[in-house]
N, CA, C and O atoms as a CHARMM CRD file, in Angstrom:
* protein
*
  164
    1    1 MET  N     67.96200 100.11500 103.66000 PROA 1      0.00000
    2    1 MET  CA    68.45200 100.62900 102.11000 PROA 1      0.00000
    3    1 MET  C     69.03700 102.23700 102.46900 PROA 1      0.00000
    4    1 MET  O     70.25000 102.24200 102.68300 PROA 1      0.00000
    5    2 ARG  N     68.43200 103.45700 102.55700 PROA 2      0.00000
    6    2 ARG  CA    68.20900 104.67200 102.83200 PROA 2      0.00000
    7    2 ARG  C     69.72200 104.90400 103.57400 PROA 2      0.00000
    8    2 ARG  O     70.41700 105.89700 103.35500 PROA 2      0.00000
    9    3 CYS  N     70.00600 104.07300 104.26400 PROA 3      0.00000
   10    3 CYS  CA    71.39600 104.39500 105.25500 PROA 3      0.00000
   11    3 CYS  C     72.47400 103.79700 104.09600 PROA 3      0.00000
   12    3 CYS  O     73.50200 104.47500 104.07200 PROA 3      0.00000
   13    4 ASN  N     72.46800 102.81000 103.24300 PROA 4      0.00000
   14    4 ASN  CA    73.16300 102.54300 102.50400 PROA 4      0.00000
   15    4 ASN  C     73.62600 103.35700 101.32800 PROA 4      0.00000
   16    4 ASN  O     74.58300 103.11000 100.59400 PROA 4      0.00000
   17    5 LEU  N     72.84100 104.30700 101.27100 PROA 5      0.00000
   18    5 LEU  CA    73.08700 105.22100  99.71800 PROA 5      0.00000
   19    5 LEU  C     73.56600 106.44600 100.59700 PROA 5      0.00000
   20    5 LEU  O     74.40200 107.12900 100.00500 PROA 5      0.00000
   21    6 LEU  N     73.11300 107.06900 102.36800 PROA 6      0.00000
   22    6 LEU  CA    73.73400 107.87100 102.41500 PROA 6      0.00000
   23    6 LEU  C     75.10800 107.52400 102.94300 PROA 6      0.00000
   24    6 LEU  O     75.84000 108.51200 103.00900 PROA 6      0.00000
   25    7 ILE  N     75.64000 106.42200 103.32300 PROA 7      0.00000
   26    7 ILE  CA    77.04300 105.84900 103.39900 PROA 7      0.00000
   27    7 ILE  C     77.69800 105.77400 101.94600 PROA 7      0.00000
   28    7 ILE  O     78.90400 105.65600 101.72800 PROA 7      0.00000
   29    8 GLY  N     76.94100 105.84100 101.23200 PROA 8      0.00000
   30    8 GLY  CA    77.66400 105.87000  99.46900 PROA 8      0.00000
   31    8 GLY  C     77.85700 106.84800  99.18000 PROA 8      0.00000
   32    8 GLY  O     78.74300 107.03000  98.34500 PROA 8      0.00000
   33    9 LYS  N     77.04400 108.10200  99.78500 PROA 9      0.00000
   34    9 LYS  CA    77.68800 109.18800  99.02300 PROA 9      0.00000
   35    9 LYS  C     78.39500 109.92500  99.67800 PROA 9      0.00000
   36    9 LYS  O     79.14000 110.75400  99.15700 PROA 9      0.00000
   37   10 PHE  N     78.24200 109.68200 101.38100 PROA 10     0.00000
   38   10 PHE  CA    79.44200 109.65900 102.60400 PROA 10     0.00000
   39   10 PHE  C     80.98800 109.83300 101.70000 PROA 10     0.00000
   40   10 PHE  O     81.66300 110.84600 101.51200 PROA 10     0.00000
   41   11 ASN  N     81.21500 108.36000 101.23600 PROA 11     0.00000
   42   11 ASN  CA    82.35400 107.75200 100.97000 PROA 11     0.00000
   43   11 ASN  C     82.95400 108.63400  99.43000 PROA 11     0.00000
   44   11 ASN  O     84.13000 108.96200  99.27400 PROA 11     0.00000
   45   12 VAL  N     81.79600 108.90300  98.37800 PROA 12     0.00000
   46   12 VAL  CA    82.08400 109.58100  97.28800 PROA 12     0.00000
   47   12 VAL  C     83.03500 110.96700  97.91900 PROA 12     0.00000
   48   12 VAL  O     84.26200 111.05800  97.87400 PROA 12     0.00000
   49   13 ASP  N     82.23200 111.80500  98.40400 PROA 13     0.00000
   50   13 ASP  CA    82.27500 113.00400  99.07700 PROA 13     0.00000
   51   13 ASP  C     83.79500 112.75000  99.89900 PROA 13     0.00000
   52   13 ASP  O     84.74900 113.31200  99.36100 PROA 13     0.00000
   53   14 VAL  N     84.04000 112.08600 100.94000 PROA 14     0.00000
   54   14 VAL  CA    85.10300 111.74800 101.29000 PROA 14     0.00000
   55   14 VAL  C     86.90800 111.41400 100.09100 PROA 14     0.00000
   56   14 VAL  O     88.09300 111.74300 100.13600 PROA 14     0.00000
   57   15 THR  N     86.11700 110.70800  99.32200 PROA 15     0.00000
   58   15 THR  CA    87.41500 110.49500  98.08200 PROA 15     0.00000
   59   15 THR  C     87.33500 111.66400  97.20200 PROA 15     0.00000
   60   15 THR  O     88.26000 111.88100  96.41900 PROA 15     0.00000
   61   16 LEU  N     86.38000 112.38700  97.25400 PROA 16     0.00000
   62   16 LEU  CA    86.51800 114.00400  96.16400 PROA 16     0.00000
   63   16 LEU  C     87.66200 114.37000  97.40200 PROA 16     0.00000
   64   16 LEU  O     88.79500 113.88900  97.41600 PROA 16     0.00000
   65   17 LEU  N     87.22200 115.15100  98.24900 PROA 17     0.00000
   66   17 LEU  CA    87.50400 115.54600  99.27100 PROA 17     0.00000
   67   17 LEU  C     89.11300 115.17100  99.49300 PROA 17     0.00000
   68   17 LEU  O     89.93100 116.07000  99.68500 PROA 17     0.00000
   69   18 GLU  N     89.46800 113.86700  99.45300 PROA 18     0.00000
   70   18 GLU  CA    91.09800 113.57200  99.79300 PROA 18     0.00000
   71   18 GLU  C     91.68800 113.95100  98.15700 PROA 18     0.00000
   72   18 GLU  O     92.68500 114.67400  98.17700 PROA 18     0.00000
   73   19 SER  N     91.39600 113.71400  97.33700 PROA 19     0.00000
   74   19 SER  CA    91.59600 113.83400  95.70100 PROA 19     0.00000
   75   19 SER  C     91.66700 115.46300  95.29500 PROA 19     0.00000
   76   19 SER  O     92.44800 115.91100  94.45400 PROA 19     0.00000
   77   20 ALA  N     90.90000 116.09500  95.89800 PROA 20     0.00000
   78   20 ALA  CA    91.44800 117.61800  96.08300 PROA 20     0.00000
   79   20 ALA  C     92.07500 118.11400  96.91300 PROA 20     0.00000
   80   20 ALA  O     92.41400 119.27800  96.69700 PROA 20     0.00000
   81   21 ILE  N     92.50000 117.48000  98.19100 PROA 21     0.00000
   82   21 ILE  CA    93.24500 118.07600  99.16500 PROA 21     0.00000
   83   21 ILE  C     94.67000 117.62900  98.67800 PROA 21     0.00000
   84   21 ILE  O     95.62700 118.37200  98.89400 PROA 21     0.00000
   85   22 LYS  N     94.82900 116.46900  98.04600 PROA 22     0.00000
   86   22 LYS  CA    96.15500 116.13700  97.17800 PROA 22     0.00000
   87   22 LYS  C     96.41500 116.74700  96.16900 PROA 22     0.00000
   88   22 LYS  O     97.61800 116.67700  95.91700 PROA 22     0.00000
   89   23 HSD  N     95.89500 117.27700  95.51600 PROA 23     0.00000
   90   23 HSD  CA    95.61600 117.92400  94.40100 PROA 23     0.00000
   91   23 HSD  C     96.27600 119.55100  94.73600 PROA 23     0.00000
   92   23 HSD  O     97.11400 120.17300  94.08300 PROA 23     0.00000
   93   24 LEU  N     95.51700 119.97100  96.06200 PROA 24     0.00000
   94   24 LEU  CA    96.20200 121.55200  96.24900 PROA 24     0.00000
   95   24 LEU  C     97.90100 121.11100  96.86700 PROA 24     0.00000
   96   24 LEU  O     98.92300 121.76200  96.65000 PROA 24     0.00000
   97   25 ARG  N     97.78700 119.82800  97.67000 PROA 25     0.00000
   98   25 ARG  CA    99.12400 119.93600  98.42100 PROA 25     0.00000
   99   25 ARG  C     99.93700 119.57700  97.00400 PROA 25     0.00000
  100   25 ARG  O    100.87700 120.36600  97.09300 PROA 25     0.00000
  101   26 SER  N    100.08000 119.04500  96.08200 PROA 26     0.00000
  102   26 SER  CA   101.11700 118.93900  95.35600 PROA 26     0.00000
  103   26 SER  C    101.37100 120.03500  94.14200 PROA 26     0.00000
  104   26 SER  O    102.38900 120.14800  93.45900 PROA 26     0.00000
  105   27 LYS  N     99.85400 120.99800  94.05400 PROA 27     0.00000
  106   27 LYS  CA   100.28100 122.49600  93.62100 PROA 27     0.00000
  107   27 LYS  C    101.19900 123.43900  94.31700 PROA 27     0.00000
  108   27 LYS  O    102.08000 124.15800  93.84600 PROA 27     0.00000
  109   28 LYS  N    100.67500 123.22800  95.91400 PROA 28     0.00000
  110   28 LYS  CA   101.15500 123.77000  96.84300 PROA 28     0.00000
  111   28 LYS  C    102.95800 123.67000  96.98900 PROA 28     0.00000
  112   28 LYS  O    103.66200 124.53300  97.51500 PROA 28     0.00000
  113   29 GLU  N    103.45500 122.32600  96.34400 PROA 29     0.00000
  114   29 GLU  CA   104.57700 121.55400  96.82600 PROA 29     0.00000
  115   29 GLU  C    105.20000 122.23100  95.08500 PROA 29     0.00000
  116   29 GLU  O    106.30300 122.74700  94.90900 PROA 29     0.00000
  117   30 SER  N    104.29500 122.05500  94.17800 PROA 30     0.00000
  118   30 SER  CA   105.47900 122.29600  93.15300 PROA 30     0.00000
  119   30 SER  C    105.70100 124.33300  93.54800 PROA 30     0.00000
  120   30 SER  O    106.67200 125.07600  93.40400 PROA 30     0.00000
  121   31 ARG  N    104.40400 124.56200  94.02200 PROA 31     0.00000
  122   31 ARG  CA   104.81700 126.27600  93.93900 PROA 31     0.00000
  123   31 ARG  C    106.19100 126.39100  95.12400 PROA 31     0.00000
  124   31 ARG  O    107.13800 127.16600  94.99500 PROA 31     0.00000
  125   32 ILE  N    106.02100 125.52800  96.13200 PROA 32     0.00000
  126   32 ILE  CA   106.80100 126.04000  96.88500 PROA 32     0.00000
  127   32 ILE  C    108.74900 125.99500  96.29900 PROA 32     0.00000
  128   32 ILE  O    109.70200 126.77300  96.34100 PROA 32     0.00000
  129   33 LYS  N    108.51700 124.76500  95.86000 PROA 33     0.00000
  130   33 LYS  CA   109.84200 124.08600  95.08400 PROA 33     0.00000
  131   33 LYS  C    110.22500 125.26000  93.77200 PROA 33     0.00000
  132   33 LYS  O    111.38800 125.28600  93.37000 PROA 33     0.00000
  133   34 GLU  N    109.13800 126.24900  93.12400 PROA 34     0.00000
  134   34 GLU  CA   109.31200 127.01600  91.94300 PROA 34     0.00000
  135   34 GLU  C    110.15600 128.43700  92.72500 PROA 34     0.00000
  136   34 GLU  O    111.07000 129.06000  92.18600 PROA 34     0.00000
  137   35 LEU  N    109.48900 128.77700  94.31800 PROA 35     0.00000
  138   35 LEU  CA   110.03900 129.62000  95.02100 PROA 35     0.00000
  139   35 LEU  C    111.67000 129.95100  95.77700 PROA 35     0.00000
  140   35 LEU  O    112.36900 130.93800  96.00100 PROA 35     0.00000
  141   36 MET  N    111.74100 128.32500  96.00400 PROA 36     0.00000
  142   36 MET  CA   113.21200 127.71800  96.06100 PROA 36     0.00000
  143   36 MET  C    114.32400 127.82300  95.24000 PROA 36     0.00000
  144   36 MET  O    115.52300 127.96000  95.48500 PROA 36     0.00000
  145   37 ASP  N    113.49300 127.70300  93.91600 PROA 37     0.00000
  146   37 ASP  CA   114.52700 127.37800  92.59600 PROA 37     0.00000
  147   37 ASP  C    114.66500 128.85100  92.59200 PROA 37     0.00000
  148   37 ASP  O    115.86700 129.05200  92.77100 PROA 37     0.00000
  149   38 LEU  N    113.98700 130.10600  92.46600 PROA 38     0.00000
  150   38 LEU  CA   114.21500 131.64300  92.47800 PROA 38     0.00000
  151   38 LEU  C    114.88700 132.07300  93.52800 PROA 38     0.00000
  152   38 LEU  O    115.70900 132.91400  93.16300 PROA 38     0.00000
  153   39 SER  N    114.91600 131.87800  94.70500 PROA 39     0.00000
  154   39 SER  CA   115.30200 132.23400  95.57000 PROA 39     0.00000
  155   39 SER  C    116.79800 131.75400  95.90900 PROA 39     0.00000
  156   39 SER  O    117.55800 132.48500  96.54500 PROA 39     0.00000
  157   40 PHE  N    117.22000 130.33300  95.39300 PROA 40     0.00000
  158   40 PHE  CA   118.69500 129.92900  95.43600 PROA 40     0.00000
  159   40 PHE  C    119.00300 130.04400  94.09200 PROA 40     0.00000
  160   40 PHE  O    119.85800 129.16100  94.03700 PROA 40     0.00000
  161   41 SER  N    118.92700 130.52400  92.87000 PROA 41     0.00000
  162   41 SER  CA   119.43300 130.97300  91.44300 PROA 41     0.00000
  163   41 SER  C    119.85800 132.39900  91.63300 PROA 41     0.00000
  164   41 SER  O    120.30800 133.04000  90.68400 PROA 41     0.00000
């Protein structure tokens, strides 16, 4: 029982981590696009 709770919490942590990474990556990519647009204009 306790093991299942730990695994469930770990899965939630991983999901949060993945969504955070995706969020950061998309922010970074949009930032890079902004910089490229500035340098090309």
